[in-house]
PDB file of C-alpha atoms in Angstrom:
ATOM      1  CA  SER A   1      18.588 -20.912   4.020  1.00  0.00           C
ATOM      2  CA  GLN A   2      16.352 -22.951   1.814  1.00  0.00           C
ATOM      3  CA  LYS A   3      17.146 -24.384  -1.609  1.00  0.00           C
ATOM      4  CA  ILE A   4      14.133 -24.807  -3.888  1.00  0.00           C
ATOM      5  CA  GLU A   5      13.931 -26.824  -7.089  1.00  0.00           C
ATOM      6  CA  GLN A   6      11.292 -26.383  -9.730  1.00  0.00           C
ATOM      7  CA  ASN A   7      11.275 -27.894 -13.180  1.00  0.00           C
ATOM      8  CA  SER A   8      13.077 -25.354 -15.311  1.00  0.00           C
ATOM      9  CA  GLU A   9      11.752 -26.739 -18.557  1.00  0.00           C
ATOM     10  CA  ALA A  10       8.514 -25.383 -19.925  1.00  0.00           C
ATOM     11  CA  LEU A  11       5.470 -27.554 -19.363  1.00  0.00           C
ATOM     12  CA  ASN A  12       3.127 -27.893 -22.327  1.00  0.00           C
ATOM     13  CA  ILE A  13      -0.409 -29.026 -21.528  1.00  0.00           C
ATOM     14  CA  GLN A  14      -3.433 -29.352 -23.741  1.00  0.00           C
ATOM     15  CA  GLU A  15      -6.401 -27.189 -22.840  1.00  0.00           C
ATOM     16  CA  GLY A  16      -8.858 -28.956 -20.564  1.00  0.00           C
ATOM     17  CA  LYS A  17      -6.259 -31.257 -19.032  1.00  0.00           C
ATOM     18  CA  THR A  18      -4.795 -31.029 -15.545  1.00  0.00           C
ATOM     19  CA  ALA A  19      -1.427 -29.343 -15.215  1.00  0.00           C
ATOM     20  CA  THR A  20       0.794 -30.499 -12.350  1.00  0.00           C
ATOM     21  CA  LEU A  21       3.847 -28.531 -11.242  1.00  0.00           C
ATOM     22  CA  THR A  22       6.404 -29.699  -8.714  1.00  0.00           C
ATOM     23  CA  CYS A  23       8.316 -27.858  -6.020  1.00  0.00           C
ATOM     24  CA  ASN A  24      11.024 -29.619  -4.033  1.00  0.00           C
ATOM     25  CA  TYR A  25      13.008 -28.144  -1.171  1.00  0.00           C
ATOM     26  CA  THR A  26      16.119 -29.521   0.441  1.00  0.00           C
ATOM     27  CA  ASN A  27      16.650 -28.117   3.906  1.00  0.00           C
ATOM     28  CA  TYR A  28      14.411 -27.560   6.901  1.00  0.00           C
ATOM     29  CA  SER A  29      10.676 -28.119   6.707  1.00  0.00           C
ATOM     30  CA  PRO A  30       8.941 -24.755   6.447  1.00  0.00           C
ATOM     31  CA  ALA A  31       5.939 -23.688   8.469  1.00  0.00           C
ATOM     32  CA  TYR A  32       4.136 -22.940   5.218  1.00  0.00           C
ATOM     33  CA  LEU A  33       4.641 -22.837   1.475  1.00  0.00           C
ATOM     34  CA  GLN A  34       3.208 -20.444  -1.073  1.00  0.00           C
ATOM     35  CA  TRP A  35       2.592 -20.434  -4.796  1.00  0.00           C
ATOM     36  CA  TYR A  36       2.729 -17.329  -6.978  1.00  0.00           C
ATOM     37  CA  ARG A  37       1.923 -16.658 -10.595  1.00  0.00           C
ATOM     38  CA  GLN A  38       4.028 -14.368 -12.761  1.00  0.00           C
ATOM     39  CA  ASP A  39       3.016 -13.091 -16.172  1.00  0.00           C
ATOM     40  CA  PRO A  40       5.584 -11.644 -18.621  1.00  0.00           C
ATOM     41  CA  GLY A  41       6.597  -8.128 -17.646  1.00  0.00           C
ATOM     42  CA  ARG A  42       4.657  -8.242 -14.380  1.00  0.00           C
ATOM     43  CA  GLY A  43       5.399  -8.879 -10.733  1.00  0.00           C
ATOM     44  CA  PRO A  44       4.521 -12.184  -9.067  1.00  0.00           C
ATOM     45  CA  VAL A  45       0.988 -12.506  -7.714  1.00  0.00           C
ATOM     46  CA  PHE A  46       0.058 -14.623  -4.697  1.00  0.00           C
ATOM     47  CA  LEU A  47      -2.187 -17.612  -5.367  1.00  0.00           C
ATOM     48  CA  LEU A  48      -2.252 -20.027  -2.449  1.00  0.00           C
ATOM     49  CA  LEU A  49      -0.672 -20.746   0.909  1.00  0.00           C
ATOM     50  CA  ILE A  50      -0.537 -24.166   2.545  1.00  0.00           C
ATOM     51  CA  ARG A  51       0.609 -24.768   6.114  1.00  0.00           C
ATOM     52  CA  GLU A  52       2.821 -27.619   7.280  1.00  0.00           C
ATOM     53  CA  ASN A  53      -0.091 -29.344   9.020  1.00  0.00           C
ATOM     54  CA  GLU A  54      -2.266 -29.228   5.916  1.00  0.00           C
ATOM     55  CA  LYS A  55      -2.072 -31.973   3.337  1.00  0.00           C
ATOM     56  CA  GLU A  56      -4.119 -30.237   0.691  1.00  0.00           C
ATOM     57  CA  LYS A  57      -5.596 -26.835  -0.129  1.00  0.00           C
ATOM     58  CA  ARG A  58      -8.025 -25.878  -2.873  1.00  0.00           C
ATOM     59  CA  LYS A  59      -9.099 -22.648  -4.505  1.00  0.00           C
ATOM     60  CA  GLU A  60     -11.407 -22.850  -7.479  1.00  0.00           C
ATOM     61  CA  ARG A  61      -9.513 -24.844 -10.134  1.00  0.00           C
ATOM     62  CA  LEU A  62      -6.280 -24.811  -8.126  1.00  0.00           C
ATOM     63  CA  LYS A  63      -5.113 -27.484  -5.732  1.00  0.00           C
ATOM     64  CA  VAL A  64      -1.899 -27.588  -3.716  1.00  0.00           C
ATOM     65  CA  THR A  65      -0.506 -30.504  -1.756  1.00  0.00           C
ATOM     66  CA  PHE A  66       2.281 -30.440   0.792  1.00  0.00           C
ATOM     67  CA  ASP A  67       4.272 -33.529   1.765  1.00  0.00           C
ATOM     68  CA  THR A  68       6.788 -32.661   4.471  1.00  0.00           C
ATOM     69  CA  THR A  69       8.225 -36.184   4.401  1.00  0.00           C
ATOM     70  CA  LEU A  70       9.069 -35.954   0.717  1.00  0.00           C
ATOM     71  CA  LYS A  71       9.851 -32.220   1.081  1.00  0.00           C
ATOM     72  CA  GLN A  72       7.632 -31.580  -1.888  1.00  0.00           C
ATOM     73  CA  SER A  73       4.619 -29.565  -2.943  1.00  0.00           C
ATOM     74  CA  LEU A  74       2.497 -30.238  -5.997  1.00  0.00           C
ATOM     75  CA  PHE A  75       0.464 -27.521  -7.681  1.00  0.00           C
ATOM     76  CA  HIS A  76      -2.449 -28.627  -9.848  1.00  0.00           C
ATOM     77  CA  ILE A  77      -4.593 -26.637 -12.256  1.00  0.00           C
ATOM     78  CA  THR A  78      -7.647 -28.602 -13.353  1.00  0.00           C
ATOM     79  CA  ALA A  79      -9.586 -27.933 -16.551  1.00  0.00           C
ATOM     80  CA  SER A  80      -6.656 -25.812 -17.728  1.00  0.00           C
ATOM     81  CA  GLN A  81      -7.221 -22.852 -20.021  1.00  0.00           C
ATOM     82  CA  PRO A  82      -4.881 -20.849 -22.285  1.00  0.00           C
ATOM     83  CA  ALA A  83      -5.257 -17.960 -19.818  1.00  0.00           C
ATOM     84  CA  ASP A  84      -3.483 -20.126 -17.224  1.00  0.00           C
ATOM     85  CA  SER A  85      -0.278 -19.865 -19.247  1.00  0.00           C
ATOM     86  CA  ALA A  86       2.299 -18.169 -17.050  1.00  0.00           C
ATOM     87  CA  THR A  87       5.297 -18.886 -14.854  1.00  0.00           C
ATOM     88  CA  TYR A  88       4.452 -20.379 -11.476  1.00  0.00           C
ATOM     89  CA  LEU A  89       6.769 -19.819  -8.541  1.00  0.00           C
ATOM     90  CA  CYS A  90       7.049 -21.745  -5.329  1.00  0.00           C
ATOM     91  CA  ALA A  91       8.087 -19.783  -2.230  1.00  0.00           C
ATOM     92  CA  LEU A  92       9.083 -20.663   1.321  1.00  0.00           C
ATOM     93  CA  PRO A  93      10.192 -18.713   4.384  1.00  0.00           C
ATOM     94  CA  MET A  94      13.873 -17.896   4.167  1.00  0.00           C
ATOM     95  CA  TYR A  95      14.602 -19.295   7.581  1.00  0.00           C
ATOM     96  CA  SER A  96      13.191 -22.043   9.754  1.00  0.00           C
ATOM     97  CA  GLY A  97      10.433 -21.049  12.137  1.00  0.00           C
ATOM     98  CA  GLY A  98       8.391 -19.341   9.460  1.00  0.00           C
ATOM     99  CA  GLY A  99       8.311 -16.080  11.285  1.00  0.00           C
ATOM    100  CA  ALA A 100       8.309 -12.620   9.844  1.00  0.00           C
ATOM    101  CA  ASP A 101      10.976 -13.081   7.217  1.00  0.00           C
ATOM    102  CA  GLY A 102      11.367 -12.640   3.532  1.00  0.00           C
ATOM    103  CA  LEU A 103      10.468 -15.463   1.209  1.00  0.00           C
ATOM    104  CA  THR A 104      12.881 -17.426  -0.896  1.00  0.00           C
ATOM    105  CA  PHE A 105      11.577 -18.316  -4.344  1.00  0.00           C
ATOM    106  CA  GLY A 106      12.167 -21.102  -6.804  1.00  0.00           C
ATOM    107  CA  LYS A 107      13.050 -20.115 -10.338  1.00  0.00           C
ATOM    108  CA  GLY A 108       9.594 -21.086 -11.486  1.00  0.00           C
ATOM    109  CA  THR A 109       8.067 -23.348 -14.079  1.00  0.00           C
ATOM    110  CA  HIS A 110       6.767 -21.873 -17.316  1.00  0.00           C
ATOM    111  CA  LEU A 111       3.373 -23.386 -18.092  1.00  0.00           C
ATOM    112  CA  ILE A 112       1.929 -23.251 -21.592  1.00  0.00           C
ATOM    113  CA  ILE A 113      -1.677 -24.302 -22.160  1.00  0.00           C
ATOM    114  CA  GLN A 114      -2.275 -25.043 -25.782  1.00  0.00           C
ATOM    115  CA  PRO A 115      -5.746 -24.621 -27.304  1.00  0.00           C
TER     116      PRO A 115
ATOM    117  CA  ASP B   1      -5.587   0.372  -2.995  1.00  0.00           C
ATOM    118  CA  ALA B   2      -3.232   1.111  -5.878  1.00  0.00           C
ATOM    119  CA  GLY B   3      -0.856  -1.648  -4.889  1.00  0.00           C
ATOM    120  CA  VAL B   4       2.923  -1.348  -4.657  1.00  0.00           C
ATOM    121  CA  ILE B   5       4.110   1.458  -6.910  1.00  0.00           C
ATOM    122  CA  GLN B   6       7.586   1.477  -8.395  1.00  0.00           C
ATOM    123  CA  SER B   7       9.452   3.976 -10.510  1.00  0.00           C
ATOM    124  CA  PRO B   8      10.934   4.150 -13.004  1.00  0.00           C
ATOM    125  CA  ARG B   9       9.464   1.192 -14.885  1.00  0.00           C
ATOM    126  CA  HIS B  10      12.365   1.160 -17.299  1.00  0.00           C
ATOM    127  CA  GLU B  11      15.824   2.629 -17.020  1.00  0.00           C
ATOM    128  CA  VAL B  12      18.792   2.454 -19.343  1.00  0.00           C
ATOM    129  CA  THR B  13      21.981   3.911 -17.983  1.00  0.00           C
ATOM    130  CA  GLU B  14      25.672   3.905 -18.708  1.00  0.00           C
ATOM    131  CA  MET B  15      28.142   1.985 -16.632  1.00  0.00           C
ATOM    132  CA  GLY B  16      29.411   4.050 -13.754  1.00  0.00           C
ATOM    133  CA  GLN B  17      26.273   6.128 -13.372  1.00  0.00           C
ATOM    134  CA  GLU B  18      24.182   6.251 -10.240  1.00  0.00           C
ATOM    135  CA  VAL B  19      20.778   4.574 -10.374  1.00  0.00           C
ATOM    136  CA  THR B  20      17.965   5.222  -7.913  1.00  0.00           C
ATOM    137  CA  LEU B  21      14.876   3.039  -7.838  1.00  0.00           C
ATOM    138  CA  ARG B  22      11.829   4.146  -5.893  1.00  0.00           C
ATOM    139  CA  CYS B  23       9.002   2.343  -4.181  1.00  0.00           C
ATOM    140  CA  LYS B  24       5.742   3.187  -2.452  1.00  0.00           C
ATOM    141  CA  PRO B  25       4.409   0.196  -0.489  1.00  0.00           C
ATOM    142  CA  ILE B  26       0.778  -0.588   0.160  1.00  0.00           C
ATOM    143  CA  SER B  27      -0.554   1.663   2.871  1.00  0.00           C
ATOM    144  CA  GLY B  28      -0.578  -0.021   6.261  1.00  0.00           C
ATOM    145  CA  HIS B  29       1.922  -2.712   5.375  1.00  0.00           C
ATOM    146  CA  ASP B  30       4.732  -2.992   7.899  1.00  0.00           C
ATOM    147  CA  TYR B  31       7.250  -4.950   5.815  1.00  0.00           C
ATOM    148  CA  LEU B  32       8.996  -3.826   2.653  1.00  0.00           C
ATOM    149  CA  PHE B  33      11.190  -6.039   0.489  1.00  0.00           C
ATOM    150  CA  TRP B  34      13.553  -5.410  -2.406  1.00  0.00           C
ATOM    151  CA  TYR B  35      14.055  -8.365  -4.769  1.00  0.00           C
ATOM    152  CA  ARG B  36      16.122  -8.715  -7.933  1.00  0.00           C
ATOM    153  CA  GLN B  37      15.171 -11.088 -10.735  1.00  0.00           C
ATOM    154  CA  THR B  38      17.418 -12.447 -13.481  1.00  0.00           C
ATOM    155  CA  MET B  39      17.096 -15.441 -15.753  1.00  0.00           C
ATOM    156  CA  MET B  40      20.150 -17.058 -14.232  1.00  0.00           C
ATOM    157  CA  ARG B  41      19.432 -16.580 -10.532  1.00  0.00           C
ATOM    158  CA  GLY B  42      15.678 -16.096 -10.392  1.00  0.00           C
ATOM    159  CA  LEU B  43      14.219 -13.917  -7.641  1.00  0.00           C
ATOM    160  CA  GLU B  44      16.737 -12.961  -4.960  1.00  0.00           C
ATOM    161  CA  LEU B  45      15.927 -11.074  -1.787  1.00  0.00           C
ATOM    162  CA  LEU B  46      18.275  -8.120  -1.430  1.00  0.00           C
ATOM    163  CA  ILE B  47      17.045  -6.446   1.740  1.00  0.00           C
ATOM    164  CA  TYR B  48      13.924  -6.036   3.797  1.00  0.00           C
ATOM    165  CA  PHE B  49      12.589  -3.522   6.296  1.00  0.00           C
ATOM    166  CA  ASN B  50      10.198  -3.792   9.202  1.00  0.00           C
ATOM    167  CA  ASN B  51       8.566  -0.540  10.299  1.00  0.00           C
ATOM    168  CA  ASN B  52      11.156   1.371   8.259  1.00  0.00           C
ATOM    169  CA  VAL B  53      14.115  -0.354   9.948  1.00  0.00           C
ATOM    170  CA  PRO B  54      16.424  -2.580   7.859  1.00  0.00           C
ATOM    171  CA  ILE B  55      16.254  -6.113   9.224  1.00  0.00           C
ATOM    172  CA  ASP B  56      18.312  -8.243   6.870  1.00  0.00           C
ATOM    173  CA  ASP B  57      20.580  -6.894   4.145  1.00  0.00           C
ATOM    174  CA  SER B  58      22.597 -10.053   3.672  1.00  0.00           C
ATOM    175  CA  GLY B  59      21.369 -10.326   0.102  1.00  0.00           C
ATOM    176  CA  MET B  60      22.784  -6.966  -0.951  1.00  0.00           C
ATOM    177  CA  PRO B  61      25.494  -7.954  -3.412  1.00  0.00           C
ATOM    178  CA  GLU B  62      28.081  -5.264  -2.791  1.00  0.00           C
ATOM    179  CA  ASP B  63      28.755  -1.943  -1.164  1.00  0.00           C
ATOM    180  CA  ARG B  64      27.640  -0.363  -4.406  1.00  0.00           C
ATOM    181  CA  PHE B  65      24.078  -1.162  -3.365  1.00  0.00           C
ATOM    182  CA  SER B  66      22.265   0.743  -0.643  1.00  0.00           C
ATOM    183  CA  ALA B  67      18.649   0.987   0.436  1.00  0.00           C
ATOM    184  CA  LYS B  68      16.760   3.406   2.621  1.00  0.00           C
ATOM    185  CA  MET B  69      13.277   3.731   3.986  1.00  0.00           C
ATOM    186  CA  PRO B  70      12.877   7.228   5.452  1.00  0.00           C
ATOM    187  CA  ASN B  71       9.173   6.750   6.188  1.00  0.00           C
ATOM    188  CA  ALA B  72       6.406   4.173   5.954  1.00  0.00           C
ATOM    189  CA  SER B  73       5.394   5.173   2.455  1.00  0.00           C
ATOM    190  CA  PHE B  74       8.687   5.437   0.620  1.00  0.00           C
ATOM    191  CA  SER B  75      11.848   3.446  -0.028  1.00  0.00           C
ATOM    192  CA  THR B  76      14.787   3.735  -2.394  1.00  0.00           C
ATOM    193  CA  LEU B  77      17.341   1.307  -3.738  1.00  0.00           C
ATOM    194  CA  LYS B  78      20.476   2.953  -5.011  1.00  0.00           C
ATOM    195  CA  ILE B  79      23.299   1.527  -7.099  1.00  0.00           C
ATOM    196  CA  GLN B  80      26.456   3.593  -7.317  1.00  0.00           C
ATOM    197  CA  PRO B  81      28.389   3.070  -9.517  1.00  0.00           C
ATOM    198  CA  SER B  82      26.293   0.828 -11.741  1.00  0.00           C
ATOM    199  CA  GLU B  83      27.792  -2.034 -13.733  1.00  0.00           C
ATOM    200  CA  PRO B  84      26.450  -4.102 -16.650  1.00  0.00           C
ATOM    201  CA  ARG B  85      26.003  -7.120 -14.370  1.00  0.00           C
ATOM    202  CA  ASP B  86      23.466  -5.129 -12.363  1.00  0.00           C
ATOM    203  CA  SER B  87      21.066  -5.348 -15.304  1.00  0.00           C
ATOM    204  CA  ALA B  88      17.946  -7.062 -13.980  1.00  0.00           C
ATOM    205  CA  VAL B  89      14.375  -6.469 -12.929  1.00  0.00           C
ATOM    206  CA  TYR B  90      14.170  -5.004  -9.442  1.00  0.00           C
ATOM    207  CA  PHE B  91      10.966  -5.646  -7.551  1.00  0.00           C
ATOM    208  CA  CYS B  92       9.709  -3.880  -4.492  1.00  0.00           C
ATOM    209  CA  ALA B  93       7.160  -5.748  -2.412  1.00  0.00           C
ATOM    210  CA  SER B  94       5.298  -5.245   0.828  1.00  0.00           C
ATOM    211  CA  SER B  95       3.376  -7.335   3.324  1.00  0.00           C
ATOM    212  CA  ASP B  96       1.223  -7.020   6.402  1.00  0.00           C
ATOM    213  CA  GLN B  97       2.677  -9.277   9.079  1.00  0.00           C
ATOM    214  CA  SER B  98       0.322  -8.135  11.792  1.00  0.00           C
ATOM    215  CA  GLY B  99      -2.687  -9.872  10.249  1.00  0.00           C
ATOM    216  CA  THR B 100      -3.377 -13.436   9.270  1.00  0.00           C
ATOM    217  CA  GLU B 101      -1.879 -13.337   5.815  1.00  0.00           C
ATOM    218  CA  GLU B 102       1.240 -15.182   6.943  1.00  0.00           C
ATOM    219  CA  ASN B 103       3.773 -13.290   4.957  1.00  0.00           C
ATOM    220  CA  THR B 104       1.803 -13.007   1.728  1.00  0.00           C
ATOM    221  CA  ILE B 105       3.895 -10.629  -0.322  1.00  0.00           C
ATOM    222  CA  TYR B 106       2.468  -8.097  -2.747  1.00  0.00           C
ATOM    223  CA  PHE B 107       4.822  -7.163  -5.555  1.00  0.00           C
ATOM    224  CA  GLY B 108       5.089  -4.066  -7.653  1.00  0.00           C
ATOM    225  CA  GLU B 109       5.431  -4.260 -11.405  1.00  0.00           C
ATOM    226  CA  GLY B 110       9.199  -3.964 -11.247  1.00  0.00           C
ATOM    227  CA  SER B 111      11.880  -1.606 -12.475  1.00  0.00           C
ATOM    228  CA  TRP B 112      13.664  -2.926 -15.550  1.00  0.00           C
ATOM    229  CA  LEU B 113      17.273  -1.803 -15.369  1.00  0.00           C
ATOM    230  CA  THR B 114      19.734  -2.044 -18.227  1.00  0.00           C
ATOM    231  CA  VAL B 115      23.311  -0.891 -17.679  1.00  0.00           C
ATOM    232  CA  VAL B 116      25.309  -0.502 -20.882  1.00  0.00           C
TER     233      VAL B 116
END
């Protein structure tokens, strides 16, 4: 199965700046990659999916890139706001092929946007 | 839709007791997942079902853990006997694989289990 690495240290960003989070994986290249947001005491919530043949995906202030050569995805939040403070999780299919499987998750990066 | 509904939200139990966690998935979803989250290990997939049938239970830690899905709208995760190391947040999640959502998973709010 997949091994996922996300920066375990909290990321402190000043409001209005762009926050960039990294997700690295070590085994097979997945058919897609997802990002979730988790607030304290809540379940993860889906944000974005990017497929292996897509280099970049955008949704409002969010942008995700996917580099299958580097085995890395970057998650950007532009014009960050204190309300963006949360833990962000990267997720990939558990097994190669990207079929109907469970997802394996990284441990997440805690993002803090300071006013 | 009300989303994935889990109960209880919080449970404190003594070591050795049986614990049953319950889940109602989103109506129409054909996949149901049980995850466990701890600080040390993050989110771990325990087991998942497709159309009420268990597909992969390789993540279930021990025989003390069992899961059932008697119908499309209900699943349980049981721990018997419970141990302090089982303390964690247990999430139930569901997804609709028949559409175009490519395994987007919808999580419940979790059941916070503390075994003392």
